XYZ file of C-alpha atoms in Angstrom:
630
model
C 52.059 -36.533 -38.942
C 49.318 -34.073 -40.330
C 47.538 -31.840 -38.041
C 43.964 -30.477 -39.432
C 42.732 -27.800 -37.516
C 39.407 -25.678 -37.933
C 39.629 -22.430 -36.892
C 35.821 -22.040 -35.792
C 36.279 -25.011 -33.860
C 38.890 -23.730 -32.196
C 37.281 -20.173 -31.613
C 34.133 -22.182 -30.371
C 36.139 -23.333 -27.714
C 37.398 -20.287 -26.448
C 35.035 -18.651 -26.092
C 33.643 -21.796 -23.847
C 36.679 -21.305 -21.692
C 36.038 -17.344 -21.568
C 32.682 -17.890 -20.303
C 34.056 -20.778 -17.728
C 36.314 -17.509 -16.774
C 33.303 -15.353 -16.678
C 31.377 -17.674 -14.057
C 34.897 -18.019 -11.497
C 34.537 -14.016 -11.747
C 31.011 -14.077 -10.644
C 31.749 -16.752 -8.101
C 34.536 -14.486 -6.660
C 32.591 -11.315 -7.201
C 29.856 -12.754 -5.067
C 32.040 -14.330 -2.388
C 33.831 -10.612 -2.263
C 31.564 -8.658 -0.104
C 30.269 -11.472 2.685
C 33.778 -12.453 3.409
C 35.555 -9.175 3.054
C 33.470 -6.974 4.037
C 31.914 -8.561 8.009
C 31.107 -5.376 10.263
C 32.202 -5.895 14.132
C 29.009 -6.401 15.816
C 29.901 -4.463 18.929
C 32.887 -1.690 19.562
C 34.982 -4.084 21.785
C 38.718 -5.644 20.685
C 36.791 -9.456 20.928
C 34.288 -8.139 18.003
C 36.993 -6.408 15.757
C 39.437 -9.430 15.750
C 37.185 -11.926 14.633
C 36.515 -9.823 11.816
C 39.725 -8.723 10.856
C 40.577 -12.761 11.030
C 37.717 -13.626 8.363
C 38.582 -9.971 6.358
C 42.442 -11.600 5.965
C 40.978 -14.734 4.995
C 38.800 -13.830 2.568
C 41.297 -11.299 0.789
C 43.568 -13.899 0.959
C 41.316 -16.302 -0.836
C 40.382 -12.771 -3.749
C 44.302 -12.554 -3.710
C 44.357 -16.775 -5.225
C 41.534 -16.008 -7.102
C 42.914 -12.990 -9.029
C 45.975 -14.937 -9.970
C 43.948 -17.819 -11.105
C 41.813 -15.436 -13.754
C 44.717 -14.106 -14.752
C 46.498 -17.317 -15.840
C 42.851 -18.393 -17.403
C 42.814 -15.353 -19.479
C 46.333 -15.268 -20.624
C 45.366 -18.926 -21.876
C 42.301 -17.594 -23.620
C 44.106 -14.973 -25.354
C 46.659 -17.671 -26.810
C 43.638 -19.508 -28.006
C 41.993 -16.995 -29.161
C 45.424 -15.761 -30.903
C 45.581 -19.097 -32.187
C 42.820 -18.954 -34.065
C 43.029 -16.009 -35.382
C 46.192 -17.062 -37.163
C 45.006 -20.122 -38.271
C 41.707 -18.453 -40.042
C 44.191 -15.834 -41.607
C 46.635 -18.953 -43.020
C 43.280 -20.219 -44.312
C 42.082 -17.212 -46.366
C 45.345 -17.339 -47.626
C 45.032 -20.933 -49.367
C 41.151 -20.293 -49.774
C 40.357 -22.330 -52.733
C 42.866 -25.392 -52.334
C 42.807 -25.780 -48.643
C 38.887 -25.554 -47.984
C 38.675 -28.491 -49.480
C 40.994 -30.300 -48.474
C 39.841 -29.758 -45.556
C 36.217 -30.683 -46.170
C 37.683 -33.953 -47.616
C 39.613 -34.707 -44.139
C 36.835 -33.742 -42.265
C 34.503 -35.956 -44.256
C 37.019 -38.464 -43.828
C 37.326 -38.697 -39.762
C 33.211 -38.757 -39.819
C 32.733 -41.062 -42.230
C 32.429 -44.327 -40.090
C 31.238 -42.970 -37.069
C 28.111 -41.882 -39.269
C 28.151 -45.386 -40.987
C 28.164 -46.675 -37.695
C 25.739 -44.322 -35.012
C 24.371 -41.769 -37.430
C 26.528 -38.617 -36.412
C 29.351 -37.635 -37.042
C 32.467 -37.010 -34.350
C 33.084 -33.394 -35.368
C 29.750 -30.769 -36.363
C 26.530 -29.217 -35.437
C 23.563 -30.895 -35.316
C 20.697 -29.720 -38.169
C 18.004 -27.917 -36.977
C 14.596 -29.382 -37.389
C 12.243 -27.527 -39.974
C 9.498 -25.016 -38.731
C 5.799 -26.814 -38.418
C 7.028 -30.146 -39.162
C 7.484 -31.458 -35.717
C 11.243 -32.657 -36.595
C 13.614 -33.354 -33.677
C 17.314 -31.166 -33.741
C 19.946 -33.457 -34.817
C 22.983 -34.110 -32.147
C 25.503 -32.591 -31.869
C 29.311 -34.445 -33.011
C 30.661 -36.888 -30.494
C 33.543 -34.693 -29.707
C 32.431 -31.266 -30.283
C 29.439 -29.699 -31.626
C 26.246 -27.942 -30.960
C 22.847 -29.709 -30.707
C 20.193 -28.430 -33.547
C 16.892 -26.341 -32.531
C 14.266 -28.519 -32.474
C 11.288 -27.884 -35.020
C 8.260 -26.311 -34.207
C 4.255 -27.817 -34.201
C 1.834 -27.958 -36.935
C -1.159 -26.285 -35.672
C -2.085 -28.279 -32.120
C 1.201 -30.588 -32.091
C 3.564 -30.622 -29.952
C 7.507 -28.857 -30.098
C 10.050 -31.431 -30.123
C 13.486 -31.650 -28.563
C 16.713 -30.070 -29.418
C 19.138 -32.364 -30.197
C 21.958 -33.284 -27.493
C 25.316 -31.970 -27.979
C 28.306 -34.677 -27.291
C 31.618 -33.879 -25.170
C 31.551 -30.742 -25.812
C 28.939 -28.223 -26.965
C 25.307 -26.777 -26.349
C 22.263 -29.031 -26.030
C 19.220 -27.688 -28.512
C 16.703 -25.581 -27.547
C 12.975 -27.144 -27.766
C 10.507 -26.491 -30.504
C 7.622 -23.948 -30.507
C 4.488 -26.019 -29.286
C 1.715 -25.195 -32.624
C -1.415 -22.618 -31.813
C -4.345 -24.393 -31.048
C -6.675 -24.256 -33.947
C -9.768 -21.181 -33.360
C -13.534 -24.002 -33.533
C -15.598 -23.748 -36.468
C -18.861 -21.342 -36.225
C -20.216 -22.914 -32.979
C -17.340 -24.945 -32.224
C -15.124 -24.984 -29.394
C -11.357 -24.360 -29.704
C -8.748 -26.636 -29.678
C -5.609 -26.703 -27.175
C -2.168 -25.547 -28.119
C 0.706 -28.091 -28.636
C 3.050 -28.008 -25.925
C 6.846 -26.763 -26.348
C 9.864 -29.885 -26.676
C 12.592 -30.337 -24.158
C 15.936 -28.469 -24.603
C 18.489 -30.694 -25.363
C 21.554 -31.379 -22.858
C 24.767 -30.234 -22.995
C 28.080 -31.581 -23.800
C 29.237 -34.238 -21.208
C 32.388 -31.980 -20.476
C 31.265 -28.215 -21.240
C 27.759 -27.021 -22.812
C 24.666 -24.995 -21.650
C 21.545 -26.846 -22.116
C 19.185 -25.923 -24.700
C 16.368 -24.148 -22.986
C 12.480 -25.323 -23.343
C 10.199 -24.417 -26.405
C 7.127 -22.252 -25.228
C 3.648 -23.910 -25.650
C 1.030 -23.120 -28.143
C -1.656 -21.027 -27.446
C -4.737 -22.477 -27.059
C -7.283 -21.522 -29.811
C -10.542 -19.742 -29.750
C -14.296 -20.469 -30.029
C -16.324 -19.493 -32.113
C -20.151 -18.287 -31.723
C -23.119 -19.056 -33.577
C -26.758 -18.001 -33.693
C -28.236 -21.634 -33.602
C -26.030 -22.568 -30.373
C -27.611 -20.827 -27.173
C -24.897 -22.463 -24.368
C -21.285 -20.767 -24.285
C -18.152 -22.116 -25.414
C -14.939 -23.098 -24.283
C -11.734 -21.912 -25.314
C -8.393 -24.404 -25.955
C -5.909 -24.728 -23.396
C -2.699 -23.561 -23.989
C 0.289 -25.858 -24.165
C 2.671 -26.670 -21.573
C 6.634 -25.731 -21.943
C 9.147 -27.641 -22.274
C 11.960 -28.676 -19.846
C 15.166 -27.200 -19.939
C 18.140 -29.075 -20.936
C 20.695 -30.204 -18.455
C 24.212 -28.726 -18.427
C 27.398 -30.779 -18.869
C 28.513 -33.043 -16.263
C 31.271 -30.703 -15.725
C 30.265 -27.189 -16.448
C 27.623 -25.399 -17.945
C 24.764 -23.618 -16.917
C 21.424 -25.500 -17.225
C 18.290 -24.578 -20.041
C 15.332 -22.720 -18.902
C 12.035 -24.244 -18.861
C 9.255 -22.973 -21.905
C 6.932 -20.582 -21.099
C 3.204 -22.074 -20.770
C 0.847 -21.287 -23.415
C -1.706 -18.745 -23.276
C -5.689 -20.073 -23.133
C -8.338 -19.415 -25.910
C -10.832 -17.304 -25.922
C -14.422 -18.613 -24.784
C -17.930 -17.642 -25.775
C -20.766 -16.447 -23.481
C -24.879 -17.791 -23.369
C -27.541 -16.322 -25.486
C -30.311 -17.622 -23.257
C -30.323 -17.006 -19.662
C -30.499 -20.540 -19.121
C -27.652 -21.766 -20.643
C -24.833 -21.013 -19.312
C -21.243 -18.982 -21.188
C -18.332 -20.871 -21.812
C -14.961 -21.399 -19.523
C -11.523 -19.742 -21.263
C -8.807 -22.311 -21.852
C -6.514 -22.577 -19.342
C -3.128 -21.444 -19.380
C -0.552 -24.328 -19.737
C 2.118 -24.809 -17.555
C 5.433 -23.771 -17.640
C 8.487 -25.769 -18.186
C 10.821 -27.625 -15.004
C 14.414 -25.586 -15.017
C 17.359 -27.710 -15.361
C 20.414 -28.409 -12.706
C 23.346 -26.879 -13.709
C 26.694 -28.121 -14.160
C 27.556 -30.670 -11.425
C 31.036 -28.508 -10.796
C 30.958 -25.300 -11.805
C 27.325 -23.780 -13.369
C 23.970 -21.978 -12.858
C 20.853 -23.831 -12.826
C 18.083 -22.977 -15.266
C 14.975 -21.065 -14.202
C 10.950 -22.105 -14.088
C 9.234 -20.939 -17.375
C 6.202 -18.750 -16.562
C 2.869 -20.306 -16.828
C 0.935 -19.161 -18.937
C -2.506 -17.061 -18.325
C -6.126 -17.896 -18.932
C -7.764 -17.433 -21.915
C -10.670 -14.526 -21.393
C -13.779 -14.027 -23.245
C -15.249 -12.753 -26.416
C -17.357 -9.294 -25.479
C -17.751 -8.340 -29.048
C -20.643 -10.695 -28.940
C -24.111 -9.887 -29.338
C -27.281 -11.015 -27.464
C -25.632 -12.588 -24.937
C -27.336 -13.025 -21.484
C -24.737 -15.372 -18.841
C -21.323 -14.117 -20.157
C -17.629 -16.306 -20.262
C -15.920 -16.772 -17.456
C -12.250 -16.400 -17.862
C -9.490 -19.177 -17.773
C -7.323 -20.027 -15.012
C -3.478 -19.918 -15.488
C -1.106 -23.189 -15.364
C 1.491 -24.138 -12.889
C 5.038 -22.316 -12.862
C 7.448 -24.606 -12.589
C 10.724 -24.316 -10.154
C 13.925 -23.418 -11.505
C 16.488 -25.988 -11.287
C 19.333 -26.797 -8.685
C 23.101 -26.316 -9.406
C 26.205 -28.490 -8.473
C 29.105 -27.748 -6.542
C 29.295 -24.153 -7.513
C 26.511 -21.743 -8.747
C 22.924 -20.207 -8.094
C 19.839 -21.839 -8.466
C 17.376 -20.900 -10.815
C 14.247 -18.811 -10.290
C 11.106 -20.552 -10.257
C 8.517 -18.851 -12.695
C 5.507 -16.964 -12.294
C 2.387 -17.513 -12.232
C -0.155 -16.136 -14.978
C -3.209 -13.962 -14.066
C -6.290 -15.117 -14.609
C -8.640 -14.348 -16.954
C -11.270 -11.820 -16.428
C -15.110 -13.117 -16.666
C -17.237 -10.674 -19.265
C -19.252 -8.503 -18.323
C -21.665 -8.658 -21.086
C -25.064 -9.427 -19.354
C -28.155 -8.254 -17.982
C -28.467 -6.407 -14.102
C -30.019 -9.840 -12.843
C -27.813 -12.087 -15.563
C -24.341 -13.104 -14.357
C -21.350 -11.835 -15.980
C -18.425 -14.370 -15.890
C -16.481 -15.010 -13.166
C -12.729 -14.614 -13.287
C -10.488 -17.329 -13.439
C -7.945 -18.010 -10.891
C -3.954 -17.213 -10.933
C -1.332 -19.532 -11.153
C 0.958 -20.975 -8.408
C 4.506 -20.334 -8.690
C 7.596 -22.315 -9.104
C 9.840 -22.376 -5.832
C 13.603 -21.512 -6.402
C 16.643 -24.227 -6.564
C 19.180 -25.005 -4.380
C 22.489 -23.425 -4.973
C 25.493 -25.362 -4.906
C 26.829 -27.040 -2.643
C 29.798 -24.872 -1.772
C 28.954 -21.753 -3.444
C 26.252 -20.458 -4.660
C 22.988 -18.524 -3.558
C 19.175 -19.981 -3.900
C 17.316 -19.519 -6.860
C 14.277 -16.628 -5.578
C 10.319 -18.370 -5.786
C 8.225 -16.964 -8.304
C 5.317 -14.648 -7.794
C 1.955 -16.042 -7.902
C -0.644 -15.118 -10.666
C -3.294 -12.423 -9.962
C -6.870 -13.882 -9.625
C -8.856 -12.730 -12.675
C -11.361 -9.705 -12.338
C -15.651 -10.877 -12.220
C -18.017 -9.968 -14.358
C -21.723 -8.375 -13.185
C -22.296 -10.394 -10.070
C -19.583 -13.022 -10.970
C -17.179 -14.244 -8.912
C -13.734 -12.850 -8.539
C -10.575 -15.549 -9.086
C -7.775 -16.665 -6.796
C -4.404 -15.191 -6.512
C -1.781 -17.684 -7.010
C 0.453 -19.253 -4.089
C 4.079 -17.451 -4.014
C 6.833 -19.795 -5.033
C 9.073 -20.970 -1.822
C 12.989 -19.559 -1.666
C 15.741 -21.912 -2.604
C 18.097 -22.906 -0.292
C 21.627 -23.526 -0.666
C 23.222 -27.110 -1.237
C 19.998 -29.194 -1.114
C 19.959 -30.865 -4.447
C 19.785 -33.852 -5.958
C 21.392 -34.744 -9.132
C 20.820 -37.308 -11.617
C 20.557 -40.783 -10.001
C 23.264 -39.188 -7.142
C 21.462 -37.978 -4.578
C 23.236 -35.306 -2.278
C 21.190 -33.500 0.081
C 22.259 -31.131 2.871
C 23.119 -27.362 2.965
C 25.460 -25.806 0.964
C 28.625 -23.693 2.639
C 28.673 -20.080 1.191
C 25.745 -18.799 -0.068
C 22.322 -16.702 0.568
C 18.867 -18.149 0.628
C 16.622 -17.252 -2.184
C 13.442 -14.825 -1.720
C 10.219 -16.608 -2.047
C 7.802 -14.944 -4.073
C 4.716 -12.984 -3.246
C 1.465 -14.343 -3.498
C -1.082 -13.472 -6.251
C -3.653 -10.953 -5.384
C -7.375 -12.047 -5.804
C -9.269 -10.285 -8.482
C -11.780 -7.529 -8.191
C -15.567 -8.220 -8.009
C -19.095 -7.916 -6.165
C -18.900 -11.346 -5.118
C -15.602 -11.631 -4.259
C -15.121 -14.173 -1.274
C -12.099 -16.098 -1.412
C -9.334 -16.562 0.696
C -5.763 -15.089 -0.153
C -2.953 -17.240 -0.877
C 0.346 -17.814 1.022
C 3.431 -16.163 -0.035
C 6.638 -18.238 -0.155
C 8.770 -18.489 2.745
C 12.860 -17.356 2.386
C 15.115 -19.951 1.667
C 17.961 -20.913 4.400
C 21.154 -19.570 3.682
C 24.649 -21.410 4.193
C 26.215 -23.327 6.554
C 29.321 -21.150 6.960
C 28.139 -18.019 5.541
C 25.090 -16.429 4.184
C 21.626 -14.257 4.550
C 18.241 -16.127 4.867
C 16.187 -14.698 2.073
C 13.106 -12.679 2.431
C 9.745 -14.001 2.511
C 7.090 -13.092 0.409
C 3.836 -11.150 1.043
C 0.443 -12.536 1.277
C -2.209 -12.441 -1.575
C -4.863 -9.363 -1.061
C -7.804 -11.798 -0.562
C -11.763 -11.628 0.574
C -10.597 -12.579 3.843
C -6.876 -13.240 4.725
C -3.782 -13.997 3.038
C -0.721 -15.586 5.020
C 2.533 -14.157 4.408
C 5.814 -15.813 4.485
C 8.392 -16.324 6.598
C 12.219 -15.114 6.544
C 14.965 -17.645 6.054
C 17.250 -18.290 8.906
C 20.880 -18.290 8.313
C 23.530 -21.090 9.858
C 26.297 -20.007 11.601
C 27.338 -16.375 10.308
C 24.518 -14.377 8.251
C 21.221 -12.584 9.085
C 17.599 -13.800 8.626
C 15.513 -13.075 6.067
C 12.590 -10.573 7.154
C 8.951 -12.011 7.676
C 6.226 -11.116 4.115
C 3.891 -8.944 5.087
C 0.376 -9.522 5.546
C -2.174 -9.375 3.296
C -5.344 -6.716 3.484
C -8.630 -7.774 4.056
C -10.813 -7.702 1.137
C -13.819 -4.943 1.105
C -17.514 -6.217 2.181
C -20.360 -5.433 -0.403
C -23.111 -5.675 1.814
C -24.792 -8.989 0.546
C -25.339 -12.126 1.886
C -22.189 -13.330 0.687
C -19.895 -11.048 2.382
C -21.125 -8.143 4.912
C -18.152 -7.053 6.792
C -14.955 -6.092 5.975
C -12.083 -8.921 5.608
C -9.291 -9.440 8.654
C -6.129 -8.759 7.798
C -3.433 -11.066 7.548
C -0.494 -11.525 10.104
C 3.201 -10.553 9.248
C 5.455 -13.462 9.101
C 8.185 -14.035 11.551
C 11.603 -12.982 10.858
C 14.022 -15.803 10.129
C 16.760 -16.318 12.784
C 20.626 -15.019 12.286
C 23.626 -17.044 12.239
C 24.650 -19.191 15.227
C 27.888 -17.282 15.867
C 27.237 -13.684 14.261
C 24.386 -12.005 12.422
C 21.638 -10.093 12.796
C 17.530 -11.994 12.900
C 15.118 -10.786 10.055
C 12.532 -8.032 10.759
C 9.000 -9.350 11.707
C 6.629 -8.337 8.773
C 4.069 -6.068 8.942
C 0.377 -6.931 9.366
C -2.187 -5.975 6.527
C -5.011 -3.707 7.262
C -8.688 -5.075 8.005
C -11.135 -4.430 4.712
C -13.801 -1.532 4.730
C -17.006 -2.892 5.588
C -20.182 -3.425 3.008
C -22.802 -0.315 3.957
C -23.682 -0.661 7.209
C -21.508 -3.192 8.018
C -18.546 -3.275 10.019
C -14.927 -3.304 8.711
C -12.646 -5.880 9.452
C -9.775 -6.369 12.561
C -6.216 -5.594 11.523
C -3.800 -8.401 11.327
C -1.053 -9.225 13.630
C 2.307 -7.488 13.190
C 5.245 -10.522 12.732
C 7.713 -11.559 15.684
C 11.018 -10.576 14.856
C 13.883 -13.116 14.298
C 16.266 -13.662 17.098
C 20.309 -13.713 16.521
C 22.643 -16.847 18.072
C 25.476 -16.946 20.867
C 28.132 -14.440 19.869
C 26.744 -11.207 18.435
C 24.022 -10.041 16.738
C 21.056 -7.670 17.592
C 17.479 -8.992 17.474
C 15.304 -8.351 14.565
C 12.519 -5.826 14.976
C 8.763 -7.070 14.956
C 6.571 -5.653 12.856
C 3.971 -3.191 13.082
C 0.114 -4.156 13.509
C -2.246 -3.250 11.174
C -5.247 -0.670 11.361
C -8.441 -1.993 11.527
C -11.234 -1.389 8.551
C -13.374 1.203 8.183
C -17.417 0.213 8.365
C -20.851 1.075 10.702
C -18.610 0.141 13.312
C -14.510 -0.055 12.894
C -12.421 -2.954 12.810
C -10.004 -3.413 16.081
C -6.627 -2.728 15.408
C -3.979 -5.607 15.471
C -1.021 -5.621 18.346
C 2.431 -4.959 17.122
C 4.493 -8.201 16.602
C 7.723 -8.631 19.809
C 11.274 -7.905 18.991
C 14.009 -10.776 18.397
C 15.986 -11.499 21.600
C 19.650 -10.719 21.074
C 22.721 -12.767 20.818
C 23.787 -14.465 24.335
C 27.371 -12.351 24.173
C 26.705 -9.480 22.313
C 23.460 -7.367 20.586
C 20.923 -5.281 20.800
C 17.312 -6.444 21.227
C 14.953 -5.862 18.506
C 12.241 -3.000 18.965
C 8.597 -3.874 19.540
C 6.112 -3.183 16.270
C 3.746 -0.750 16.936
C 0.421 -1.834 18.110
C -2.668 -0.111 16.669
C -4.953 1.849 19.679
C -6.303 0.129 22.080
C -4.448 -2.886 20.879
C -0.608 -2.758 22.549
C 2.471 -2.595 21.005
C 4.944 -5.969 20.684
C 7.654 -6.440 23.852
C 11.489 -5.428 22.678
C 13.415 -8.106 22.751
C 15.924 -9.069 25.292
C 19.896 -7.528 25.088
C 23.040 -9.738 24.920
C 26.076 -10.172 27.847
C 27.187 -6.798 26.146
C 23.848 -4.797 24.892
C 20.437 -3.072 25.616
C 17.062 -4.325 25.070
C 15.250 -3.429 22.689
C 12.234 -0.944 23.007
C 8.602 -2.184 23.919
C 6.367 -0.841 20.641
């Protein structure tokens, strides 16, 4: 029987299997330190035999794990050999063999493209640029998905085509620019990016999202006195999902950026709003074995204004940014994916007269929150940060920050039609993200946003992740708080608070902003680790003239540890109060974390800010001191 082989076929696939040995690497890379590396939490023989018991364990389990690479690399090399030798037998019988070969292959896909319309072997085509033209799938058996084409001006991407058992999904087209409005003519909003395509059934990365269009611009004219509007940018695509087996998941499109508005020529009328940003594409779940998720695209930011214009009395105020989206969650082994970021917001113009408004800025995007990792390894995906507010115009208003995108934790996931929901057993918690700051400006009033709290780490092993900080703001912005870890780990720390914004001395806002408590600590493990740091509180804001500034926040309780060992996480320190005709009162520091029943060390009190006190240390295990009173 005759054997036809095609060398880039072959080479294809091992490279697949190099990067399947590339991800066990990582796996055991990141497994190395937490289960090698545990610290005795106290001096006595109790405390250094439990870790020396989980040390031999875990370089038992690197000792298997070495000898498993090394068998899966001694394979790739004989594939990789392989193929080698079969390209070099083919340059040899170039002209005569080639096509043959062609005629073979045409052969085998002759009837399933008679029959389904692709073959069993080959790539997919690529669709053509500005045409709006899907990617053609990928063979049945192996082959890669093709690129999906981009948007005419104002249409939207398309997908990338789907690879079959074994490939890479297609990534999404380009969403088309939103077309600029004729002379006195608003712009038109951006197409929005296609959906990556998924990967093969058995191996394949999904294609990642096409970015959205930008949104196009307006356009001013003499005879039309009210502003106008900019187009909104185009959302991105989803990312393709991974093979059923492994693969790592597509990342979602970036959100388009917003258009450009106009401002007022009369002082009546009032200037046009920036397009907002579009949104940014969902991440996909990685592979349900062995694969990373795919992270949130980035939304995109507001469109601002035109100040090259002329005569104009109320000016634009600047777009707000989209949504992030959250990155996706993986399978049984991998990290979930980042959620994206939030755009800023555009600034408002300042063209304008002293008693004619500028434009007010527009507010941030919210970020994506992080994915789960997998179920039995793998760490969260971290939240995104959220979008600064845009800055005002003359008297305008100031935008929001954006919220911070929320941690990932490990093993909660869901995928496809299988739902599987829980907590994963080795792995940390993601980070969430911080929260946008709120943009400058006399008449800036608004409340700060939240930053994301840290995602929970494993059951058996793993660190809470870190909280994010709250959004500078007009008057407070909350701040996270620290993920608590299971049974061995330590808590995430507590986000810091957020500084009260600065009074301007107007009816709007006369004294200086509070600031914002620090956010707890997140509790350690139930048999050994160490509870998160409180965060610190922000400062109060320095009062408008002849106001007063405003009280300091709150400094964050700190995270307590479990039953065996583990010291008590230190609260956080209280912040100062604002400056202003009379001073803000200083905030009390935040209490320590109580130790572990058998063994720790309380946490210390924060320090309190004069004449508020200091926080209470926390109290000392079986085996340990308290901790000191801030």
């Amino acid at each position: 029987m005759q054997v036809t082989v095609v060398p880039a076929v072959v080479e294809m696939a091992a490279n697949d299997l190099a990067t399947i040995g590339s991800t066990i690497s990582q796996a055991n890379a990141a497994a190395l330190a937490p289960i090698t590396g545990l610290l005795p939490a106290g001096t006595d023989e109790v405390s250094a035999g439990i870790a020396a018991l989980f040390e031999a364990h875990g370089n038992a389990y690197q000792t298997l794990g070495a000898q498993t690479l090394a068998l899966h690399e001694q394979f790739v090399k004989l594939m990789s050999g392989g193929a080698a030798q079969y390209a070099a037998a083919e340059a040899a019988n170039a002209s005569p063999l080639q096509t043959v070969e062609q005629a073979v292959l045409d052969l085998i896909n002759s009837p399933a493209v008679a029959l389904t319309g692709r073959p069993l072997i080959g790539n997919g085509a690529d669709g053509a640029a500005g045409t709006g033209e899907n990617g053609g799938d990928g063979g049945w058996l192996i082959g890669n998905g093709g690129n999906g084409g981009s948007g005419g001006v104002g249409q939207n991407g398309v997908s990338g085509g789907s690879a079959g058992l074994w490939g890479r999904g297609g990534n999404g087209g380009l969403g088309g620019t939103g077309a600029d409005g004729a002379s006195g003519q608003a712009g038109s909003a951006g197409g929005a990016g296609g959906n990556g395509g998924a990967g093969g059934w058995i191996y394949g990365h999904g294609g990642d999202g096409g970015i959205g269009g930008a949104g196009g611009n307006a356009t001013a004219s003499g005879s039309v006195a009210a502003g106008l509007g900019g187009g909104a940018g185009g959302a991105g695509g989803s990312g393709g999902h991974a093979g059923l087996l492994f693969g790592n998941g597509g990342s979602g499109g970036l959100g388009g950026v917003g258009g450009q508005a106009t401002g007022a020529t009369t002082s009546s009328d009032l200037g046009g709003v920036g397009g907002a940003g579009g949104n940014g594409g969902s991440g996909a779940h990685g592979g349900w074995l062995i694969g990373n998720a795919g992270n949130g695209g980035d939304s995109g930011s507001g469109g601002g204004s035109d100040e090259t214009q002329t005569g104009v009395m109320n000016g634009a105020t600047g777009g707000s940014a989209g949504l992030a989206s959250g990155g996706g969650d993986a399978g049984v082994i991998g990290n979930g994916g980042a959620g994206g970021s939030g755009g800023k917001g555009a600034a408002g113009s300042t063209l304008g007269g002293a008693s004619i408004f500028g434009g007010s800025g527009g507010n941030g995007g919210s970020a994506g929150d992080g994915g789960a990792g997998g179920l039995v390894l793998g760490n969260g995906g971290a939240g995104g940060n959220g979008g600064q507010g845009g800055d005002a115009g003359a008297n305008g208003f100031a935008g929001f920050g954006g919220l911070g995108g929320e941690g990932g934790w490990v093993g909660n996931i869901t995928l496809g039609p299988i739902g599987v929901d829980g907590v994963g057993l080795i792995g940390h918690g993601g980070d969430g993200g911080n929260a946008g700051d709120v943009g400058a400006g006399s008449l800036s009033v608004q409340f700060g946003e939240t930053g994301g709290s840290g995602g929970q780490g494993g059951l058996l092993y793993g660190n809470g992740g870190n909280a994010g900080s709250g959004g500078t703001s007009g008057f407070e912005g909350v701040a996270g708080q620290g993920g608590a870890a299971m049974l061995i780990g330590n808590g995430g720390a507590g986000g810091n608070g957020a500084t009260g914004g600065t009074g301007f001395g107007n009816v709007l806002q006369e004294s200086g902003g509070a600031g914002s408590d620090g956010g707890i600590g997140g509790s350690g493990g139930l048999l050994f680790g160490n509870g998160g740091a409180g965060g610190n509180a922000g400062d109060g804001g320095v009062g408008g003239t002849g106001f007063d500034g405003g009280d300091g926040g709150v400094g964050g309780q700190g995270g307590s540890s479990g039953l065996l060992f583990g010291n008590g996480g230190d609260g956080g320190d209280g912040g100062a109060g604002g400056t202003g005709g009379s001073a803000g009162t200083g905030g009390a520091g935040g209490n320590g974390g109580n130790a572990a029943l058998l063994i720790g060390t309380g946490g210390n009190g924060g320090a309190g800010v004069p004449p508020a006190s200091g926080g209470s240390g926390g109290r000392g295990g079986l085996i340990g001191s308290a901790g000191q009173n801030g």
